[in-house]
């Protein structure tokens, strides 16, 4: 029977543990939950060892759930935008976001073959939370491939797993590494997974936050670059490569960017377009076989972005406050910095993992990487 763990909120090593220099100012948790109202929940599924038996394991997978406005703000739309760097992946609900600029559902991250379960589970949860609602629902469910370590065809993520992740959503520190949807993921041929970070931006006398969560499953070892140091190449053969060749499409990254700064939908799209700049700082050039999909949303302007059937009672103008386009550069910079650090946090939190058929993925060697960064800084 699968052991289900709800992503324990215990202290984990983060980027500072390897001497990674932080640019900008982080929020108190250094996570997407520094954005007021944003909540994150996880369900981690780890069980079994040895040869793959489809439907039995080994299991190395899970679900990450993001509530943009928390449980109390379900169905209250956020301004949102999406961007695709490389489309060998899936993020449902994006056609409606591109059309309307509205995100009004939870965001679910899981493995590639669990998108259907994610979709059904999100709908089940939303109908339970809002039983009076008869609206159609288009949840956002995004995926990366964990089949190197996980029995991905075994149907281990169920709708109930997604409901449990949503029920676990809360503010505060976000678990990182091999947890939630990132449980079985590999990044730069090291153990990857879930990472988060945040940055503070001051505008017009108000403090805003840009928060990021990544599900990191991308990159080749020689590409890995940390603080400008070609760590992947310098490590050479010191650390074993993962066992089990991944199939095409196995390398992907999902990035969710949240902010409480008032942004228009088009400005959210512009923020999402900056995500690849943060990823590139860690070395990736964006593989043809990678699904690199990004979502950005703003929790400002509550109640102003809705899509309802017309009627006399709804005939009124809505208003949106927004940061002028000419003042967005600090928010772009914050997003790029947070994306880079979130990837590093995912790598640093990752630990050695053995999965299906004995496939082994090593964790990032902290001491050796810290030594490389210190030497380069001299």
PDB file of N, CA, C and O in Angstrom, residues 38-74:
ATOM      1  N   UNK A  38      -1.713  33.691  -1.014  1.00  0.00           N
ATOM      2  CA  UNK A  38      -1.339  32.493  -1.768  1.00  0.00           C
ATOM      3  C   UNK A  38      -1.067  31.348  -0.789  1.00  0.00           C
ATOM      4  O   UNK A  38      -0.340  31.512   0.195  1.00  0.00           O
ATOM      5  N   UNK A  39      -1.654  30.194  -1.075  1.00  0.00           N
ATOM      6  CA  UNK A  39      -1.466  29.012  -0.245  1.00  0.00           C
ATOM      7  C   UNK A  39      -0.996  27.846  -1.105  1.00  0.00           C
ATOM      8  O   UNK A  39      -1.389  27.727  -2.276  1.00  0.00           O
ATOM      9  N   UNK A  40      -0.168  26.978  -0.526  1.00  0.00           N
ATOM     10  CA  UNK A  40       0.381  25.820  -1.242  1.00  0.00           C
ATOM     11  C   UNK A  40       0.162  24.569  -0.397  1.00  0.00           C
ATOM     12  O   UNK A  40       0.393  24.574   0.816  1.00  0.00           O
ATOM     13  N   UNK A  41      -0.291  23.511  -1.058  1.00  0.00           N
ATOM     14  CA  UNK A  41      -0.441  22.212  -0.402  1.00  0.00           C
ATOM     15  C   UNK A  41       0.190  21.118  -1.240  1.00  0.00           C
ATOM     16  O   UNK A  41       0.298  21.263  -2.466  1.00  0.00           O
ATOM     17  N   UNK A  42       0.601  20.042  -0.609  1.00  0.00           N
ATOM     18  CA  UNK A  42       1.268  18.959  -1.338  1.00  0.00           C
ATOM     19  C   UNK A  42       0.808  17.601  -0.837  1.00  0.00           C
ATOM     20  O   UNK A  42       0.382  17.441   0.300  1.00  0.00           O
ATOM     21  N   UNK A  43       0.937  16.639  -1.730  1.00  0.00           N
ATOM     22  CA  UNK A  43       0.755  15.230  -1.393  1.00  0.00           C
ATOM     23  C   UNK A  43       1.899  14.486  -2.057  1.00  0.00           C
ATOM     24  O   UNK A  43       2.099  14.585  -3.269  1.00  0.00           O
ATOM     25  N   UNK A  44       2.678  13.776  -1.263  1.00  0.00           N
ATOM     26  CA  UNK A  44       3.867  13.083  -1.742  1.00  0.00           C
ATOM     27  C   UNK A  44       3.646  11.582  -1.643  1.00  0.00           C
ATOM     28  O   UNK A  44       3.280  11.080  -0.572  1.00  0.00           O
ATOM     29  N   UNK A  45       3.867  10.870  -2.750  1.00  0.00           N
ATOM     30  CA  UNK A  45       3.644   9.424  -2.799  1.00  0.00           C
ATOM     31  C   UNK A  45       4.972   8.714  -3.049  1.00  0.00           C
ATOM     32  O   UNK A  45       5.556   8.828  -4.133  1.00  0.00           O
ATOM     33  N   UNK A  46       5.468   8.013  -2.052  1.00  0.00           N
ATOM     34  CA  UNK A  46       6.721   7.261  -2.161  1.00  0.00           C
ATOM     35  C   UNK A  46       6.499   5.880  -1.574  1.00  0.00           C
ATOM     36  O   UNK A  46       6.120   5.750  -0.402  1.00  0.00           O
ATOM     37  N   UNK A  47       6.687   4.860  -2.395  1.00  0.00           N
ATOM     38  CA  UNK A  47       6.584   3.491  -1.888  1.00  0.00           C
ATOM     39  C   UNK A  47       7.272   2.535  -2.845  1.00  0.00           C
ATOM     40  O   UNK A  47       7.382   2.796  -4.047  1.00  0.00           O
ATOM     41  N   UNK A  48       7.744   1.415  -2.317  1.00  0.00           N
ATOM     42  CA  UNK A  48       8.269   0.337  -3.144  1.00  0.00           C
ATOM     43  C   UNK A  48       9.679   0.548  -3.648  1.00  0.00           C
ATOM     44  O   UNK A  48      10.180   1.663  -3.719  1.00  0.00           O
ATOM     45  N   UNK A  49      10.310  -0.542  -4.010  1.00  0.00           N
ATOM     46  CA  UNK A  49      11.655  -0.551  -4.587  1.00  0.00           C
ATOM     47  C   UNK A  49      11.735  -1.689  -5.586  1.00  0.00           C
ATOM     48  O   UNK A  49      10.859  -2.565  -5.634  1.00  0.00           O
ATOM     49  N   UNK A  50      12.806  -1.674  -6.385  1.00  0.00           N
ATOM     50  CA  UNK A  50      13.064  -2.797  -7.273  1.00  0.00           C
ATOM     51  C   UNK A  50      12.483  -2.650  -8.651  1.00  0.00           C
ATOM     52  O   UNK A  50      12.220  -1.555  -9.131  1.00  0.00           O
ATOM     53  N   UNK A  51      12.264  -3.781  -9.343  1.00  0.00           N
ATOM     54  CA  UNK A  51      11.795  -3.753 -10.731  1.00  0.00           C
ATOM     55  C   UNK A  51      10.413  -3.111 -10.862  1.00  0.00           C
ATOM     56  O   UNK A  51       9.569  -3.218  -9.965  1.00  0.00           O
ATOM     57  N   UNK A  52      10.206  -2.490 -11.996  1.00  0.00           N
ATOM     58  CA  UNK A  52       8.911  -1.867 -12.281  1.00  0.00           C
ATOM     59  C   UNK A  52       7.836  -2.925 -12.474  1.00  0.00           C
ATOM     60  O   UNK A  52       8.004  -3.866 -13.243  1.00  0.00           O
ATOM     61  N   UNK A  53       6.733  -2.772 -11.759  1.00  0.00           N
ATOM     62  CA  UNK A  53       5.516  -3.547 -11.977  1.00  0.00           C
ATOM     63  C   UNK A  53       4.392  -2.540 -12.109  1.00  0.00           C
ATOM     64  O   UNK A  53       3.976  -1.910 -11.123  1.00  0.00           O
ATOM     65  N   UNK A  54       3.953  -2.320 -13.342  1.00  0.00           N
ATOM     66  CA  UNK A  54       2.968  -1.265 -13.605  1.00  0.00           C
ATOM     67  C   UNK A  54       1.733  -1.482 -12.744  1.00  0.00           C
ATOM     68  O   UNK A  54       1.157  -2.567 -12.710  1.00  0.00           O
ATOM     69  N   UNK A  55       1.345  -0.443 -12.053  1.00  0.00           N
ATOM     70  CA  UNK A  55       0.207  -0.500 -11.155  1.00  0.00           C
ATOM     71  C   UNK A  55       0.582  -0.787  -9.722  1.00  0.00           C
ATOM     72  O   UNK A  55      -0.228  -0.625  -8.812  1.00  0.00           O
ATOM     73  N   UNK A  56       1.838  -1.233  -9.513  1.00  0.00           N
ATOM     74  CA  UNK A  56       2.298  -1.562  -8.165  1.00  0.00           C
ATOM     75  C   UNK A  56       3.448  -0.660  -7.717  1.00  0.00           C
ATOM     76  O   UNK A  56       3.585  -0.363  -6.536  1.00  0.00           O
ATOM     77  N   UNK A  57       4.294  -0.231  -8.644  1.00  0.00           N
ATOM     78  CA  UNK A  57       5.398   0.633  -8.274  1.00  0.00           C
ATOM     79  C   UNK A  57       6.710   0.179  -8.896  1.00  0.00           C
ATOM     80  O   UNK A  57       6.712  -0.652  -9.798  1.00  0.00           O
ATOM     81  N   UNK A  58       7.795   0.720  -8.404  1.00  0.00           N
ATOM     82  CA  UNK A  58       7.932   1.700  -7.332  1.00  0.00           C
ATOM     83  C   UNK A  58       7.249   3.047  -7.651  1.00  0.00           C
ATOM     84  O   UNK A  58       7.160   3.441  -8.813  1.00  0.00           O
ATOM     85  N   UNK A  59       6.818   3.710  -6.598  1.00  0.00           N
ATOM     86  CA  UNK A  59       6.092   4.972  -6.732  1.00  0.00           C
ATOM     87  C   UNK A  59       6.959   6.111  -6.215  1.00  0.00           C
ATOM     88  O   UNK A  59       7.456   6.060  -5.088  1.00  0.00           O
ATOM     89  N   UNK A  60       7.162   7.111  -7.057  1.00  0.00           N
ATOM     90  CA  UNK A  60       7.914   8.315  -6.688  1.00  0.00           C
ATOM     91  C   UNK A  60       7.218   9.488  -7.381  1.00  0.00           C
ATOM     92  O   UNK A  60       7.672   9.977  -8.417  1.00  0.00           O
ATOM     93  N   UNK A  61       6.114   9.943  -6.841  1.00  0.00           N
ATOM     94  CA  UNK A  61       5.343  10.980  -7.524  1.00  0.00           C
ATOM     95  C   UNK A  61       4.539  11.774  -6.504  1.00  0.00           C
ATOM     96  O   UNK A  61       4.718  11.614  -5.289  1.00  0.00           O
ATOM     97  N   UNK A  62       3.650  12.637  -6.970  1.00  0.00           N
ATOM     98  CA  UNK A  62       2.842  13.426  -6.048  1.00  0.00           C
ATOM     99  C   UNK A  62       2.114  14.561  -6.727  1.00  0.00           C
ATOM    100  O   UNK A  62       2.033  14.640  -7.956  1.00  0.00           O
ATOM    101  N   UNK A  63       1.600  15.469  -5.909  1.00  0.00           N
ATOM    102  CA  UNK A  63       0.795  16.596  -6.376  1.00  0.00           C
ATOM    103  C   UNK A  63       1.173  17.841  -5.581  1.00  0.00           C
ATOM    104  O   UNK A  63       1.326  17.782  -4.350  1.00  0.00           O
ATOM    105  N   UNK A  64       1.319  18.946  -6.284  1.00  0.00           N
ATOM    106  CA  UNK A  64       1.447  20.267  -5.657  1.00  0.00           C
ATOM    107  C   UNK A  64       0.232  21.095  -6.056  1.00  0.00           C
ATOM    108  O   UNK A  64      -0.118  21.148  -7.236  1.00  0.00           O
ATOM    109  N   UNK A  65      -0.402  21.722  -5.087  1.00  0.00           N
ATOM    110  CA  UNK A  65      -1.599  22.529  -5.334  1.00  0.00           C
ATOM    111  C   UNK A  65      -1.353  23.958  -4.869  1.00  0.00           C
ATOM    112  O   UNK A  65      -0.841  24.184  -3.772  1.00  0.00           O
ATOM    113  N   UNK A  66      -1.727  24.908  -5.713  1.00  0.00           N
ATOM    114  CA  UNK A  66      -1.586  26.330  -5.395  1.00  0.00           C
ATOM    115  C   UNK A  66      -2.964  26.975  -5.426  1.00  0.00           C
ATOM    116  O   UNK A  66      -3.693  26.851  -6.426  1.00  0.00           O
ATOM    117  N   UNK A  67      -3.321  27.645  -4.343  1.00  0.00           N
ATOM    118  CA  UNK A  67      -4.555  28.426  -4.284  1.00  0.00           C
ATOM    119  C   UNK A  67      -4.183  29.902  -4.398  1.00  0.00           C
ATOM    120  O   UNK A  67      -3.621  30.480  -3.463  1.00  0.00           O
ATOM    121  N   UNK A  68      -4.469  30.535  -5.553  1.00  0.00           N
ATOM    122  CA  UNK A  68      -4.018  31.922  -5.765  1.00  0.00           C
ATOM    123  C   UNK A  68      -4.527  32.904  -4.720  1.00  0.00           C
ATOM    124  O   UNK A  68      -3.805  33.824  -4.326  1.00  0.00           O
ATOM    125  N   UNK A  69      -5.765  32.737  -4.275  1.00  0.00           N
ATOM    126  CA  UNK A  69      -6.321  33.631  -3.251  1.00  0.00           C
ATOM    127  C   UNK A  69      -6.669  32.863  -1.974  1.00  0.00           C
ATOM    128  O   UNK A  69      -7.490  33.308  -1.176  1.00  0.00           O
ATOM    129  N   UNK A  70      -6.096  31.720  -1.790  1.00  0.00           N
ATOM    130  CA  UNK A  70      -6.412  30.928  -0.624  1.00  0.00           C
ATOM    131  C   UNK A  70      -7.790  30.293  -0.732  1.00  0.00           C
ATOM    132  O   UNK A  70      -8.516  30.479  -1.709  1.00  0.00           O
ATOM    133  N   UNK A  71      -8.130  29.553   0.281  1.00  0.00           N
ATOM    134  CA  UNK A  71      -9.416  28.830   0.277  1.00  0.00           C
ATOM    135  C   UNK A  71     -10.597  29.784   0.238  1.00  0.00           C
ATOM    136  O   UNK A  71     -11.634  29.505  -0.368  1.00  0.00           O
ATOM    137  N   UNK A  72     -10.452  30.941   0.867  1.00  0.00           N
ATOM    138  CA  UNK A  72     -11.566  31.884   0.924  1.00  0.00           C
ATOM    139  C   UNK A  72     -11.799  32.597  -0.392  1.00  0.00           C
ATOM    140  O   UNK A  72     -12.863  33.190  -0.594  1.00  0.00           O
ATOM    141  N   UNK A  73     -10.813  32.536  -1.294  1.00  0.00           N
ATOM    142  CA  UNK A  73     -10.940  33.275  -2.549  1.00  0.00           C
ATOM    143  C   UNK A  73     -11.202  32.397  -3.758  1.00  0.00           C
ATOM    144  O   UNK A  73     -10.970  32.821  -4.898  1.00  0.00           O
ATOM    145  N   UNK A  74     -11.688  31.176  -3.532  1.00  0.00           N
ATOM    146  CA  UNK A  74     -11.994  30.284  -4.649  1.00  0.00           C
ATOM    147  C   UNK A  74     -13.029  30.943  -5.557  1.00  0.00           C
ATOM    148  O   UNK A  74     -14.043  31.459  -5.094  1.00  0.00           O
TER     149      UNK A  74
END
